[in-house]
PDB file of C-alpha atoms in Angstrom:
ATOM      1  CA  UNK Q  24       0.000   0.000   0.000  1.00 59.00           C
ATOM      2  CA  UNK Q  25       0.868   3.654  -0.069  1.00 63.00           C
ATOM      3  CA  UNK Q  26       2.834   5.199   2.760  1.00 66.00           C
ATOM      4  CA  UNK Q  27       0.509   7.287   4.948  1.00 62.00           C
ATOM      5  CA  UNK Q  28       1.909  10.497   6.418  1.00 63.00           C
ATOM      6  CA  UNK Q  29       0.229  12.487   9.162  1.00 63.00           C
ATOM      7  CA  UNK Q  30       1.258  16.136   8.747  1.00 61.00           C
ATOM      8  CA  UNK Q  31       0.196  17.155  12.272  1.00 64.00           C
ATOM      9  CA  UNK Q  32       2.738  15.000  14.123  1.00 68.00           C
ATOM     10  CA  UNK Q  33       6.260  13.716  13.746  1.00 68.00           C
ATOM     11  CA  UNK Q  34       9.716  15.071  13.109  1.00 69.00           C
ATOM     12  CA  UNK Q  35       8.774  17.027   9.973  1.00 64.00           C
ATOM     13  CA  UNK Q  36       5.930  18.840  11.733  1.00 62.00           C
ATOM     14  CA  UNK Q  37       8.218  19.591  14.667  1.00 68.00           C
ATOM     15  CA  UNK Q  38      10.853  21.059  12.335  1.00 65.00           C
ATOM     16  CA  UNK Q  39       8.270  23.221  10.551  1.00 60.00           C
ATOM     17  CA  UNK Q  40       6.830  24.461  13.850  1.00 60.00           C
ATOM     18  CA  UNK Q  41      10.306  25.225  15.193  1.00 56.00           C
ATOM     19  CA  UNK Q  42      11.374  27.221  12.114  1.00 60.00           C
ATOM     20  CA  UNK Q  43       8.114  29.196  12.099  1.00 58.00           C
ATOM     21  CA  UNK Q  44       8.461  29.949  15.791  1.00 59.00           C
ATOM     22  CA  UNK Q  45      11.971  31.330  15.225  1.00 54.00           C
ATOM     23  CA  UNK Q  46      10.726  33.458  12.295  1.00 57.00           C
ATOM     24  CA  UNK Q  47       7.842  34.748  14.406  1.00 58.00           C
ATOM     25  CA  UNK Q  48      10.150  35.750  17.241  1.00 62.00           C
ATOM     26  CA  UNK Q  49      12.481  37.656  14.914  1.00 69.00           C
ATOM     27  CA  UNK Q  50       9.548  39.468  13.278  1.00 80.00           C
ATOM     28  CA  UNK Q  51       8.175  40.358  16.720  1.00 84.00           C
ATOM     29  CA  UNK Q  52      11.509  41.860  17.795  1.00 86.00           C
ATOM     30  CA  UNK Q  53      11.896  43.997  14.663  1.00 88.00           C
ATOM     31  CA  UNK Q  54       8.277  45.169  14.827  1.00 89.00           C
ATOM     32  CA  UNK Q  55       8.577  45.924  18.557  1.00 90.00           C
ATOM     33  CA  UNK Q  56      11.555  48.174  17.837  1.00 92.00           C
ATOM     34  CA  UNK Q  57       9.437  50.148  15.352  1.00 91.00           C
ATOM     35  CA  UNK Q  58       6.620  50.452  17.898  1.00 93.00           C
ATOM     36  CA  UNK Q  59       9.009  51.609  20.627  1.00 93.00           C
ATOM     37  CA  UNK Q  60      10.393  54.330  18.312  1.00 92.00           C
ATOM     38  CA  UNK Q  61       6.843  55.552  17.664  1.00 91.00           C
ATOM     39  CA  UNK Q  62       5.165  55.165  21.069  1.00 93.00           C
ATOM     40  CA  UNK Q  63       8.031  54.942  23.582  1.00 92.00           C
ATOM     41  CA  UNK Q  64       9.323  51.951  25.506  1.00 93.00           C
ATOM     42  CA  UNK Q  65       6.920  52.318  28.451  1.00 94.00           C
ATOM     43  CA  UNK Q  66       3.883  52.276  26.151  1.00 94.00           C
ATOM     44  CA  UNK Q  67       4.638  49.012  24.316  1.00 94.00           C
ATOM     45  CA  UNK Q  68       3.675  45.835  26.190  1.00 92.00           C
ATOM     46  CA  UNK Q  69       4.469  42.358  24.791  1.00 89.00           C
ATOM     47  CA  UNK Q  70       2.166  39.334  24.960  1.00 86.00           C
ATOM     48  CA  UNK Q  71      -0.668  41.187  26.610  1.00 85.00           C
ATOM     49  CA  UNK Q  72      -4.033  39.493  27.248  1.00 84.00           C
ATOM     50  CA  UNK Q  73      -7.042  40.918  25.426  1.00 83.00           C
ATOM     51  CA  UNK Q  74      -8.881  40.967  28.726  1.00 81.00           C
ATOM     52  CA  UNK Q  75      -7.347  41.411  32.190  1.00 77.00           C
ATOM     53  CA  UNK Q  76      -7.596  38.297  34.297  1.00 73.00           C
ATOM     54  CA  UNK Q  77      -7.574  36.051  31.236  1.00 71.00           C
ATOM     55  CA  UNK Q  78      -4.245  34.723  30.040  1.00 65.00           C
ATOM     56  CA  UNK Q  79      -5.441  32.292  27.372  1.00 77.00           C
ATOM     57  CA  UNK Q  80      -5.991  34.820  24.566  1.00 83.00           C
ATOM     58  CA  UNK Q  81      -3.089  37.196  24.061  1.00 85.00           C
ATOM     59  CA  UNK Q  82      -2.122  39.807  21.525  1.00 89.00           C
ATOM     60  CA  UNK Q  83       1.450  40.271  20.418  1.00 90.00           C
ATOM     61  CA  UNK Q  84       1.394  43.868  21.677  1.00 93.00           C
ATOM     62  CA  UNK Q  85      -0.756  46.235  23.716  1.00 92.00           C
ATOM     63  CA  UNK Q  86       0.093  49.829  22.849  1.00 94.00           C
ATOM     64  CA  UNK Q  87      -0.817  52.710  25.141  1.00 93.00           C
ATOM     65  CA  UNK Q  88      -1.467  56.067  23.491  1.00 91.00           C
ATOM     66  CA  UNK Q  89      -0.632  59.463  24.989  1.00 87.00           C
ATOM     67  CA  UNK Q  90      -4.219  59.902  26.223  1.00 90.00           C
ATOM     68  CA  UNK Q  91      -4.062  56.647  28.241  1.00 88.00           C
ATOM     69  CA  UNK Q  92      -6.243  54.617  25.894  1.00 91.00           C
ATOM     70  CA  UNK Q  93      -4.773  51.580  24.185  1.00 92.00           C
ATOM     71  CA  UNK Q  94      -5.034  49.244  21.223  1.00 94.00           C
ATOM     72  CA  UNK Q  95      -3.771  45.783  20.373  1.00 94.00           C
ATOM     73  CA  UNK Q  96      -1.494  44.561  17.578  1.00 95.00           C
ATOM     74  CA  UNK Q  97      -1.436  40.956  16.429  1.00 94.00           C
ATOM     75  CA  UNK Q  98       1.122  39.945  13.790  1.00 93.00           C
ATOM     76  CA  UNK Q  99       0.682  37.042  11.393  1.00 91.00           C
ATOM     77  CA  UNK Q 100       2.722  35.627   8.525  1.00 87.00           C
ATOM     78  CA  UNK Q 101       0.645  33.833   5.877  1.00 87.00           C
ATOM     79  CA  UNK Q 102       2.402  31.644   3.341  1.00 83.00           C
ATOM     80  CA  UNK Q 103       0.344  33.010   0.422  1.00 83.00           C
ATOM     81  CA  UNK Q 104      -2.875  34.933  -0.281  1.00 80.00           C
ATOM     82  CA  UNK Q 105      -5.003  31.810   0.266  1.00 82.00           C
ATOM     83  CA  UNK Q 106      -3.517  31.132   3.698  1.00 86.00           C
ATOM     84  CA  UNK Q 107      -3.884  34.872   4.393  1.00 88.00           C
ATOM     85  CA  UNK Q 108      -7.653  34.446   4.201  1.00 88.00           C
ATOM     86  CA  UNK Q 109      -7.520  31.422   6.492  1.00 89.00           C
ATOM     87  CA  UNK Q 110      -5.365  33.232   9.057  1.00 89.00           C
ATOM     88  CA  UNK Q 111      -7.719  36.209   9.090  1.00 92.00           C
ATOM     89  CA  UNK Q 112     -10.833  34.043   9.434  1.00 91.00           C
ATOM     90  CA  UNK Q 113      -9.330  32.105  12.353  1.00 90.00           C
ATOM     91  CA  UNK Q 114      -8.273  35.304  14.126  1.00 91.00           C
ATOM     92  CA  UNK Q 115     -11.645  37.002  13.576  1.00 91.00           C
ATOM     93  CA  UNK Q 116     -13.500  33.956  14.904  1.00 90.00           C
ATOM     94  CA  UNK Q 117     -11.289  33.884  18.002  1.00 87.00           C
ATOM     95  CA  UNK Q 118     -11.615  37.629  18.604  1.00 87.00           C
ATOM     96  CA  UNK Q 119     -15.403  37.731  18.223  1.00 83.00           C
ATOM     97  CA  UNK Q 120     -15.758  34.945  20.803  1.00 80.00           C
ATOM     98  CA  UNK Q 121     -13.859  36.752  23.554  1.00 81.00           C
ATOM     99  CA  UNK Q 122     -14.527  39.982  25.386  1.00 81.00           C
ATOM    100  CA  UNK Q 123     -11.855  42.518  24.436  1.00 84.00           C
ATOM    101  CA  UNK Q 124     -11.067  44.932  27.246  1.00 82.00           C
ATOM    102  CA  UNK Q 125     -12.543  48.366  26.591  1.00 82.00           C
ATOM    103  CA  UNK Q 126     -13.635  47.237  23.116  1.00 84.00           C
ATOM    104  CA  UNK Q 127     -10.170  48.445  22.080  1.00 91.00           C
ATOM    105  CA  UNK Q 128      -9.065  48.534  18.465  1.00 93.00           C
ATOM    106  CA  UNK Q 129      -7.199  45.468  17.219  1.00 94.00           C
ATOM    107  CA  UNK Q 130      -4.791  45.698  14.304  1.00 95.00           C
ATOM    108  CA  UNK Q 131      -4.075  42.423  12.543  1.00 95.00           C
ATOM    109  CA  UNK Q 132      -0.805  43.040  10.702  1.00 94.00           C
ATOM    110  CA  UNK Q 133       0.125  40.825   7.753  1.00 91.00           C
ATOM    111  CA  UNK Q 134       3.921  40.496   7.796  1.00 88.00           C
ATOM    112  CA  UNK Q 135       4.636  38.525   4.612  1.00 84.00           C
ATOM    113  CA  UNK Q 136       5.574  41.074   1.973  1.00 80.00           C
ATOM    114  CA  UNK Q 137       6.138  38.354  -0.623  1.00 77.00           C
ATOM    115  CA  UNK Q 138       2.679  36.794  -0.329  1.00 70.00           C
ATOM    116  CA  UNK Q 139       0.584  39.936  -0.064  1.00 72.00           C
ATOM    117  CA  UNK Q 140       0.728  43.666  -0.647  1.00 75.00           C
ATOM    118  CA  UNK Q 141      -1.072  46.595   0.937  1.00 72.00           C
ATOM    119  CA  UNK Q 142      -3.281  46.578  -2.185  1.00 70.00           C
ATOM    120  CA  UNK Q 143      -4.279  42.911  -1.836  1.00 82.00           C
ATOM    121  CA  UNK Q 144      -5.007  43.368   1.883  1.00 85.00           C
ATOM    122  CA  UNK Q 145      -7.249  46.385   1.206  1.00 84.00           C
ATOM    123  CA  UNK Q 146      -8.946  44.547  -1.648  1.00 86.00           C
ATOM    124  CA  UNK Q 147      -9.595  41.559   0.618  1.00 85.00           C
ATOM    125  CA  UNK Q 148     -11.092  43.735   3.371  1.00 86.00           C
ATOM    126  CA  UNK Q 149     -13.470  45.413   0.900  1.00 87.00           C
ATOM    127  CA  UNK Q 150     -14.573  42.142  -0.682  1.00 87.00           C
ATOM    128  CA  UNK Q 151     -15.142  40.174   2.536  1.00 86.00           C
ATOM    129  CA  UNK Q 152     -18.510  38.446   2.679  1.00 87.00           C
ATOM    130  CA  UNK Q 153     -18.886  39.185   6.392  1.00 86.00           C
ATOM    131  CA  UNK Q 154     -18.116  42.754   7.417  1.00 87.00           C
ATOM    132  CA  UNK Q 155     -15.335  43.141   9.963  1.00 89.00           C
ATOM    133  CA  UNK Q 156     -16.269  44.224  13.483  1.00 88.00           C
ATOM    134  CA  UNK Q 157     -15.688  47.969  13.887  1.00 90.00           C
ATOM    135  CA  UNK Q 158     -12.730  47.528  16.227  1.00 91.00           C
ATOM    136  CA  UNK Q 159     -10.777  45.061  14.033  1.00 93.00           C
ATOM    137  CA  UNK Q 160      -8.494  46.406  11.307  1.00 93.00           C
ATOM    138  CA  UNK Q 161      -6.448  44.327   8.877  1.00 93.00           C
ATOM    139  CA  UNK Q 162      -3.351  46.072   7.570  1.00 92.00           C
ATOM    140  CA  UNK Q 163      -0.167  45.213   5.727  1.00 91.00           C
ATOM    141  CA  UNK Q 164       3.195  45.668   7.418  1.00 90.00           C
ATOM    142  CA  UNK Q 165       4.224  48.191   4.737  1.00 89.00           C
ATOM    143  CA  UNK Q 166       1.514  50.607   5.892  1.00 90.00           C
ATOM    144  CA  UNK Q 167       1.779  49.973   9.651  1.00 91.00           C
ATOM    145  CA  UNK Q 168       4.256  52.780  10.380  1.00 89.00           C
ATOM    146  CA  UNK Q 169       2.117  55.369   8.590  1.00 91.00           C
ATOM    147  CA  UNK Q 170      -1.083  54.253  10.347  1.00 92.00           C
ATOM    148  CA  UNK Q 171       0.447  54.039  13.821  1.00 90.00           C
ATOM    149  CA  UNK Q 172       2.058  57.483  13.524  1.00 88.00           C
ATOM    150  CA  UNK Q 173      -1.434  58.905  12.940  1.00 89.00           C
ATOM    151  CA  UNK Q 174      -2.711  57.215  16.101  1.00 84.00           C
ATOM    152  CA  UNK Q 175      -0.082  58.626  18.501  1.00 74.00           C
TER     153      UNK Q 175
END
């Protein structure tokens, strides 16, 4: 018979998960440096829960603005435009099922410049079958600096 491979377990899956974890950490560090330059070191918090008292659901960053309000940033790295849609749908489903503290804005930042562009992200947002909740914004990493500088 044919050899059966389970993609969710085994050495290959472990290697893929390990390499993606390393990539994610390096992206987080570079992006955090940009956020610190814009908002200041004291205003950028890593791995912050969406709701105080709950540690299960965390954002990559909680950013405090000068007026004391805050917003969340969650980075993701899709392999291609098709996996981009899957990543967004999973994140939206998770975020609509939890209570986000203060109904704060959440920025989902697509970090793969090879798979998507700011144009394809904007086009996707406009053509979505289900409208995004008002507090969730999907942006491309190339436009993040410009958008966050307006928020300060």
